[in-house]
Amino acid sequence: MRIKPKGRRIYRQKTRFEKLHAFLSNTGAVISTLVIIAVLFFVGYSAGRPVLQFLEERKQPQPTEPLFTAEDLPEETETSAEIMTETEAPTDPEPVTETEAVPVKAGLQGYLLRTDALLSEESLQAAIAEVPAGTTHVLVPLKVKGGGIWYASRLEDAARSGAVQAVLPPETISSIVASCGAKPVAVINTLEDHIYPVSFYDAGYQIAGSSDRWLDAAPDNGGKPWLSPFSSLTKDYLGNLTAELASAGFEGIVCEGLVFPDFKRTDLEKLDTRCGADDRYTALADVVTAMQNAAPDVTFYIGIDGMDVLRNITDAVQASEQLEISAVILSVTAATQGNSDLLRSAVTTHPAVLEWIDVPVPAGEGNFVYAPISQSTETQSGD
């Protein structure tokens, strides 16, 4: 068999142009391949992601639909004191909500004495004889608006300031009150005091950065100082009065007058910044706490002017929410009795008890305080 002779292979070297053309062709192919892979991955992810989310959501428990939506809830009005005509009044009563006032346990039927009942034993005996049957608590105004003290206090500060207005010892008062079967409760107006800070400057409001005393008006226009809740001397004074009355047999204390003066803008610019702070109500709570520490075994109540609440002066209400007390007592007069339900609803942390001043107690009222004469604690207060 004849073998075909092999010839020589001839190799031709590529030119520079041919090499460049081959490189570009190979590189373009690689880039095109990567672009196609990226496009396929993006399209696949976009199409598959909703499917995966759907499968994941099917595995998780779905929340139940709420029974009520925000649109179902009644809108709050700016004030509940608006007067509605008969055509505007709702035909069906609104359901009770979680914001209604804390209910009061039965058993508080209070009666407020007049200050002139404290002038002598005979006048006090006569006043106690008029206390209605069934009264459980007799409230006695022993420190009134203005700063007057209506019992024979043994405190040196009280005597020195000229605050004492009566001569009956506190033990005699509590004993006579208890003789009718009711619990003696002392009413103390805390900060509406224009007597004590006259003698004790540090107990009143001071102009910031100076020793000058703040007055609620110009001196030649009858300006008066006020007890300041920021003063340690104020807390000591009220604490000592509370301890004296507790040791004399009073079983309860009503703290009234937990208010700030009606400061003007120019006043706040001169006073301690705490006087105009949003949390200034904490100073009122500190005053009551000092009184509670002085008489730990006594039942405490907070007394608040109902008209202040309707005017949105709520420092005392906010302070009461910080305290451990038995109830908040809100005053009701002929001018505010139409808003008694609104007053009750203003207090949600503690039970609300209404004090009916010169207004007949409504039938069926389970817990109340009745004050037969509206000006009994103010006409002789020293204002």
Coordinates of C-alpha atoms in Angstrom, one line a residue:
M1 CA 0.0 0.0 0.0
R2 CA 1.3 3.3 -1.0
I3 CA 1.6 5.8 1.7
K4 CA 0.6 9.3 0.7
P5 CA 3.5 11.5 1.3
K6 CA 2.8 14.3 3.7
G7 CA 3.6 17.8 2.6
R8 CA 4.7 20.7 4.7
R9 CA 2.2 22.8 6.5
I10 CA 2.5 26.4 5.8
Y11 CA 1.7 28.8 8.7
R12 CA 0.9 32.4 7.9
Q13 CA 1.3 35.0 10.7
K14 CA -1.8 37.1 11.3
T15 CA -1.6 40.7 10.8
R16 CA -2.2 43.3 13.6
F17 CA -5.6 44.1 12.1
E18 CA -6.7 40.5 12.1
K19 CA -5.6 40.1 15.8
L20 CA -7.6 43.1 16.8
H21 CA -10.7 42.0 14.9
A22 CA -10.5 38.5 16.6
F23 CA -10.1 40.1 20.1
L24 CA -13.1 42.4 19.7
S25 CA -15.2 39.5 18.3
N26 CA -14.5 37.3 21.4
T27 CA -15.0 40.1 23.9
G28 CA -18.3 41.1 22.3
A29 CA -19.5 37.6 22.6
V30 CA -18.6 37.4 26.3
I31 CA -20.4 40.7 27.1
S32 CA -23.4 39.7 25.1
T33 CA -23.6 36.5 27.0
L34 CA -23.4 38.3 30.4
V35 CA -26.1 40.8 29.4
I36 CA -28.4 38.0 28.3
I37 CA -27.9 36.2 31.7
A38 CA -28.6 39.4 33.6
V39 CA -31.8 40.0 31.7
L40 CA -33.0 36.5 32.2
F41 CA -32.2 36.7 36.0
F42 CA -34.0 40.0 36.3
V43 CA -37.1 38.8 34.5
G44 CA -37.2 35.6 36.4
Y45 CA -36.8 37.4 39.8
S46 CA -39.5 39.9 38.9
A47 CA -41.9 37.2 37.9
G48 CA -41.1 34.9 40.8
R49 CA -41.0 37.4 43.7
P50 CA -44.8 38.0 43.9
V51 CA -45.3 34.2 43.8
L52 CA -42.9 33.7 46.7
Q53 CA -44.5 36.5 48.7
F54 CA -48.0 35.0 48.1
L55 CA -46.8 31.6 49.4
E56 CA -45.1 33.2 52.4
E57 CA -48.3 35.1 53.3
R58 CA -50.4 32.0 53.1
K59 CA -48.3 30.4 55.8
Q60 CA -48.8 33.4 58.3
P61 CA -52.1 33.8 60.3
Q62 CA -54.2 36.7 59.0
P63 CA -55.3 39.4 61.6
T64 CA -59.0 39.5 62.3
E65 CA -60.9 42.6 61.0
P66 CA -61.7 45.1 63.9
L67 CA -65.3 45.3 65.1
F68 CA -65.1 49.1 65.0
T69 CA -63.1 51.5 62.9
A70 CA -62.0 55.1 63.6
E71 CA -65.0 56.3 61.7
D72 CA -67.4 54.4 63.9
L73 CA -66.3 56.1 67.1
P74 CA -68.1 59.3 68.2
E75 CA -66.2 62.5 67.6
E76 CA -65.2 64.5 70.6
T77 CA -66.5 68.0 70.8
E78 CA -64.7 71.0 72.2
T79 CA -67.0 71.2 75.2
S80 CA -69.8 69.1 76.6
A81 CA -71.4 72.2 78.0
E82 CA -73.0 73.2 74.7
I83 CA -76.8 73.5 74.9
M84 CA -78.7 71.4 72.5
T85 CA -82.3 71.9 71.4
E86 CA -84.8 69.1 71.5
T87 CA -84.4 68.4 67.8
E88 CA -80.6 68.2 68.2
A89 CA -80.6 65.9 71.2
P90 CA -79.8 62.3 70.4
T91 CA -82.6 59.9 70.6
D92 CA -80.5 57.0 71.9
P93 CA -78.0 57.4 74.8
E94 CA -74.4 57.1 73.9
P95 CA -72.7 53.8 75.1
V96 CA -70.5 54.0 78.2
T97 CA -66.9 54.2 77.3
E98 CA -63.7 53.5 79.2
T99 CA -63.2 57.2 80.0
E100 CA -66.1 57.5 82.4
A101 CA -65.4 58.6 85.9
V102 CA -64.2 56.1 88.6
P103 CA -67.3 55.0 90.6
V104 CA -67.5 56.0 94.2
K105 CA -68.1 53.5 96.9
A106 CA -71.3 54.3 98.8
G107 CA -71.1 55.9 102.2
L108 CA -70.0 59.5 101.8
Q109 CA -72.7 61.9 102.7
G110 CA -70.9 65.0 103.8
Y111 CA -72.1 68.3 105.3
L112 CA -70.0 71.5 105.3
L113 CA -70.3 73.8 108.4
R114 CA -70.2 77.6 108.3
T115 CA -67.2 79.3 109.8
D116 CA -69.4 81.2 112.2
A117 CA -70.2 77.9 113.8
L118 CA -66.7 77.9 115.2
L119 CA -67.0 81.1 117.3
S120 CA -68.0 79.3 120.5
E121 CA -69.0 75.9 121.8
E122 CA -72.6 77.0 121.9
S123 CA -72.6 78.0 118.2
L124 CA -70.9 74.8 117.2
Q125 CA -73.4 72.7 119.2
A126 CA -76.2 74.5 117.6
A127 CA -74.7 73.9 114.1
I128 CA -74.2 70.2 114.8
A129 CA -77.9 69.9 115.9
E130 CA -78.8 71.0 112.3
V131 CA -76.7 68.3 110.6
P132 CA -79.1 66.1 108.6
A133 CA -79.7 62.6 109.7
G134 CA -77.6 60.1 107.8
T135 CA -74.6 62.4 107.5
T136 CA -71.4 60.4 107.6
H137 CA -68.8 63.2 107.4
V138 CA -69.0 66.7 108.8
L139 CA -66.5 69.0 107.0
V140 CA -65.1 71.8 109.1
P141 CA -63.4 74.9 107.4
L142 CA -60.4 75.3 109.7
K143 CA -58.1 77.2 107.2
V144 CA -60.1 79.2 104.7
K145 CA -59.4 81.2 101.5
G146 CA -57.4 84.2 102.4
G147 CA -55.4 82.4 105.1
G148 CA -57.6 82.7 108.2
I149 CA -57.4 79.9 110.7
W150 CA -60.7 79.1 112.5
Y151 CA -59.4 77.3 115.6
A152 CA -57.0 78.0 118.4
S153 CA -53.8 76.8 116.7
R154 CA -50.8 76.3 119.0
L155 CA -48.3 76.8 116.1
E156 CA -46.1 79.8 116.8
D157 CA -46.0 80.7 113.1
A158 CA -49.7 80.8 112.9
A159 CA -50.0 83.1 115.9
R160 CA -47.2 85.3 114.8
S161 CA -48.7 85.8 111.3
G162 CA -52.1 86.8 112.8
A163 CA -53.9 84.1 111.0
V164 CA -55.8 82.7 114.0
Q165 CA -59.4 83.9 114.0
A166 CA -61.1 81.7 116.6
V167 CA -60.5 80.4 120.1
L168 CA -61.9 76.8 120.1
P169 CA -59.3 74.2 120.5
P170 CA -59.2 71.6 117.7
E171 CA -59.8 68.8 120.1
T172 CA -63.1 70.4 121.3
I173 CA -64.2 70.9 117.7
S174 CA -63.5 67.3 116.7
S175 CA -65.2 66.0 119.8
I176 CA -68.4 67.9 119.3
V177 CA -68.6 66.9 115.7
A178 CA -68.0 63.2 116.5
S179 CA -70.9 63.4 119.1
C180 CA -73.4 63.4 116.2
G181 CA -72.0 60.1 114.9
A182 CA -70.2 61.6 111.9
K183 CA -66.5 61.7 111.1
P184 CA -64.8 65.1 111.7
V185 CA -63.0 66.2 108.5
A186 CA -60.9 69.3 108.4
V187 CA -61.0 71.6 105.3
I188 CA -57.7 73.3 104.7
N189 CA -57.3 76.0 102.0
T190 CA -53.6 75.4 101.1
L191 CA -52.3 78.2 98.8
E192 CA -54.9 81.0 98.6
D193 CA -53.2 82.4 101.7
H194 CA -52.5 86.2 101.8
I195 CA -51.7 86.3 105.5
Y196 CA -48.8 84.0 106.2
P197 CA -46.5 85.3 103.5
V198 CA -46.8 88.8 104.8
S199 CA -44.8 87.8 107.9
F200 CA -42.8 85.1 106.2
Y201 CA -41.4 86.4 102.9
D202 CA -39.8 83.1 101.9
A203 CA -43.2 81.3 101.9
G204 CA -44.4 83.5 99.0
Y205 CA -43.5 84.0 95.4
Q206 CA -40.2 85.9 94.9
I207 CA -39.0 88.0 91.9
A208 CA -36.2 85.8 90.3
G209 CA -32.7 87.0 91.1
S210 CA -33.7 89.3 93.9
S211 CA -35.2 89.3 97.4
D212 CA -38.3 91.3 96.3
R213 CA -41.7 89.8 97.0
W214 CA -44.2 89.2 94.2
L215 CA -47.7 90.7 94.7
D216 CA -50.9 90.0 92.6
A217 CA -51.3 93.7 92.0
A218 CA -49.6 97.0 92.8
P219 CA -49.2 97.7 96.5
D220 CA -51.3 100.9 96.3
N221 CA -54.0 98.8 94.4
G222 CA -54.4 96.2 97.2
G223 CA -51.8 93.8 95.9
K224 CA -51.4 90.7 98.0
P225 CA -48.8 87.9 98.3
W226 CA -49.6 84.2 97.8
L227 CA -48.2 81.1 99.4
S228 CA -45.9 79.4 96.8
P229 CA -45.9 75.6 96.4
F230 CA -42.2 75.8 95.5
S231 CA -41.3 77.0 99.0
S232 CA -40.1 74.6 101.6
L233 CA -41.5 76.9 104.3
T234 CA -45.0 76.6 102.8
K235 CA -44.8 72.8 102.9
D236 CA -43.5 72.9 106.5
Y237 CA -46.3 75.3 107.6
L238 CA -49.1 73.3 106.0
G239 CA -47.6 70.0 107.2
N240 CA -47.5 71.3 110.8
L241 CA -51.2 72.4 110.6
T242 CA -52.1 69.0 109.3
A243 CA -50.3 67.2 112.0
E244 CA -51.9 69.4 114.7
L245 CA -55.4 68.6 113.4
A246 CA -54.7 64.9 113.0
S247 CA -53.5 64.7 116.6
A248 CA -56.7 66.5 117.7
G249 CA -58.9 63.8 116.3
F250 CA -59.8 64.8 112.8
E251 CA -60.1 61.7 110.6
G252 CA -59.9 63.3 107.2
I253 CA -58.3 66.3 105.5
V254 CA -59.7 68.1 102.4
C255 CA -57.0 70.1 100.6
E256 CA -58.5 73.0 98.8
G257 CA -57.0 76.0 97.1
L258 CA -54.4 74.1 95.1
V259 CA -54.2 76.8 92.6
F260 CA -51.7 79.3 91.1
P261 CA -52.4 83.0 90.9
D262 CA -53.6 84.3 87.5
F263 CA -50.1 85.2 86.4
K264 CA -49.8 87.8 83.6
R265 CA -47.2 87.4 80.9
T266 CA -45.1 90.1 82.5
D267 CA -45.3 88.3 85.9
L268 CA -44.0 85.1 84.4
E269 CA -41.0 87.0 82.9
K270 CA -40.0 88.1 86.4
L271 CA -40.7 84.9 88.4
D272 CA -39.0 81.5 88.6
T273 CA -39.5 79.7 85.2
R274 CA -41.3 76.9 87.1
C275 CA -44.3 79.2 87.6
G276 CA -45.2 78.9 83.9
A277 CA -43.9 75.5 83.2
D278 CA -46.2 72.8 81.7
D279 CA -45.5 70.5 84.7
R280 CA -46.0 73.1 87.4
Y281 CA -48.8 71.0 88.8
T282 CA -46.2 68.6 90.3
A283 CA -45.5 71.3 92.9
L284 CA -49.1 71.1 94.0
A285 CA -48.8 67.4 94.4
D286 CA -45.6 67.9 96.4
V287 CA -47.5 70.2 98.8
V288 CA -50.2 67.5 99.5
T289 CA -47.5 64.8 99.8
A290 CA -45.9 66.9 102.6
M291 CA -49.2 67.1 104.4
Q292 CA -49.8 63.4 104.0
N293 CA -46.3 62.6 105.4
A294 CA -47.2 64.8 108.4
A295 CA -50.4 62.8 109.0
P296 CA -50.0 59.3 107.5
D297 CA -53.1 57.8 109.2
V298 CA -55.6 60.4 108.0
T299 CA -57.8 60.1 104.9
F300 CA -57.1 62.8 102.3
Y301 CA -59.3 64.4 99.7
I302 CA -58.6 67.0 97.1
G303 CA -61.2 69.9 96.8
I304 CA -61.4 71.6 93.4
D305 CA -63.6 74.5 92.3
G306 CA -65.9 73.2 89.6
M307 CA -65.8 76.5 87.7
D308 CA -62.0 76.3 87.4
V309 CA -62.5 72.9 85.7
L310 CA -65.0 74.3 83.2
R311 CA -62.6 77.1 82.5
N312 CA -59.9 74.5 81.7
I313 CA -57.8 75.4 84.8
T314 CA -56.7 71.8 85.5
D315 CA -53.5 72.1 87.6
A316 CA -55.3 70.6 90.6
V317 CA -56.9 67.8 88.6
Q318 CA -53.5 66.9 87.2
A319 CA -51.9 67.0 90.6
S320 CA -54.6 64.7 92.0
E321 CA -53.6 62.1 89.4
Q322 CA -50.2 61.9 91.0
L323 CA -51.5 61.3 94.5
E324 CA -52.9 58.5 96.7
I325 CA -56.2 60.0 97.9
S326 CA -59.7 58.8 98.6
A327 CA -61.6 61.1 96.2
V328 CA -61.7 64.4 94.4
I329 CA -64.5 66.8 95.7
L330 CA -65.7 69.1 93.0
S331 CA -67.9 72.1 93.9
V332 CA -71.2 72.7 92.1
T333 CA -73.2 76.0 92.2
A334 CA -76.3 77.2 90.6
A335 CA -74.2 78.4 87.7
T336 CA -72.5 75.1 87.1
Q337 CA -75.0 72.4 88.1
G338 CA -76.1 72.0 84.5
N339 CA -72.6 70.6 83.9
S340 CA -72.4 68.2 86.8
D341 CA -71.9 65.2 84.5
L342 CA -69.0 67.0 82.8
L343 CA -67.4 67.7 86.1
R344 CA -67.6 64.1 87.1
S345 CA -66.0 63.0 83.8
A346 CA -63.1 65.4 84.4
V347 CA -61.8 63.1 87.1
T348 CA -60.8 59.6 85.9
T349 CA -58.0 58.5 88.3
H350 CA -60.0 58.8 91.5
P351 CA -63.6 58.8 92.5
A352 CA -65.4 62.1 92.0
V353 CA -67.7 63.5 94.7
L354 CA -69.8 66.6 94.0
E355 CA -70.2 69.4 96.7
W356 CA -73.5 71.0 96.2
I357 CA -73.2 74.7 97.3
D358 CA -76.5 76.3 97.9
V359 CA -78.0 73.8 95.5
P360 CA -80.3 71.0 96.6
V361 CA -78.7 67.6 96.3
P362 CA -80.4 65.7 93.5
A363 CA -82.5 62.7 94.5
G364 CA -80.7 59.4 94.3
E365 CA -77.2 61.0 94.7
G366 CA -75.3 58.3 96.5
N367 CA -72.2 60.3 97.5
F368 CA -72.1 64.0 98.0
V369 CA -71.2 67.0 100.2
Y370 CA -73.9 69.6 100.9
A371 CA -72.9 73.2 101.8
P372 CA -76.0 75.1 102.8
I373 CA -74.6 78.6 102.4
S374 CA -72.3 79.3 99.4
Q375 CA -70.2 82.0 101.0
S376 CA -69.7 80.3 104.3
T377 CA -65.9 79.8 103.8
E378 CA -65.3 83.1 102.0
T379 CA -67.1 86.0 103.8
Q380 CA -64.8 85.7 106.8
S381 CA -61.7 84.6 105.1
G382 CA -59.7 87.7 105.6
D383 CA -59.7 88.8 101.9

